[in-house]
Tab-separated table of C-alpha atoms in Angstrom:
chain	number	residue	atom	x	y	z
V	1	MET	CA	134.675	79.850	112.627
V	2	GLN	CA	137.599	79.490	110.094
V	3	LEU	CA	139.920	76.333	110.670
V	4	LYS	CA	143.734	77.480	110.730
V	5	GLY	CA	147.012	75.334	111.801
V	6	GLU	CA	148.055	72.025	110.151
V	7	LEU	CA	146.492	70.512	107.659
V	8	LEU	CA	146.162	66.789	107.942
V	9	SER	CA	148.475	64.655	105.599
V	10	PRO	CA	145.944	61.649	103.967
V	11	MET	CA	149.032	59.623	104.451
V	12	ASN	CA	149.478	60.519	108.529
V	13	ILE	CA	145.931	61.012	109.970
V	14	PRO	CA	146.473	61.319	113.495
V	15	ASP	CA	144.158	59.251	116.123
V	16	GLY	CA	140.923	61.062	117.394
V	17	CYS	CA	138.869	63.706	115.835
V	18	ARG	CA	140.055	64.693	112.196
V	19	PHE	CA	140.256	68.314	113.394
V	20	VAL	CA	142.323	68.365	116.264
V	21	THR	CA	145.101	70.099	114.614
V	22	ARG	CA	143.097	72.779	113.542
V	23	CYS	CA	140.060	73.467	115.895
V	24	PRO	CA	141.046	76.365	118.442
V	25	TYR	CA	138.596	74.367	121.011
V	26	ALA	CA	140.343	70.980	121.004
V	27	THR	CA	141.640	68.957	124.243
V	28	GLU	CA	143.109	65.600	125.104
V	29	ALA	CA	139.669	63.972	124.613
V	30	CYS	CA	139.712	65.624	121.169
V	31	LYS	CA	143.155	63.508	120.513
V	32	ASN	CA	142.073	60.598	122.312
V	33	GLY	CA	138.948	59.553	120.779
V	34	VAL	CA	136.571	59.825	117.834
V	35	PRO	CA	133.827	62.006	118.548
V	36	LYS	CA	129.963	60.422	118.018
V	37	LEU	CA	127.513	62.291	115.770
V	38	GLN	CA	125.106	63.814	117.971
V	39	GLU	CA	122.076	65.915	117.355
V	40	ILE	CA	122.266	69.517	118.345
V	41	SER	CA	118.839	70.739	117.493
V	42	LYS	CA	116.200	69.077	114.900
V	43	GLY	CA	117.663	68.133	111.966
V	44	HIS	CA	121.534	69.473	112.708
V	45	SER	CA	123.514	66.751	113.564
V	46	VAL	CA	127.510	67.281	114.955
V	47	ALA	CA	130.823	65.083	115.576
V	48	CYS	CA	132.671	66.879	118.445
V	49	HIS	CA	133.159	66.094	122.133
V	50	ARG	CA	132.540	69.932	122.805
V	51	ALA	CA	129.672	70.902	120.811
V	52	LYS	CA	126.917	71.345	123.572
V	53	GLU	CA	129.714	73.268	125.644
V	54	ILE	CA	130.643	75.563	122.538
V	55	LEU	CA	127.235	75.963	120.808
């Protein structure tokens, strides 16, 4: 997946997920909370609220 959209300003980082302005799968949950790191398969982890749903 190639990210598109607004690049984050290091001076004005939004709340929630750092990719919320660029991710086509972003939801309100992404805007409101930082996702926790979760293992999706042995040795592979992601920090995404929707990882299990998308993958």
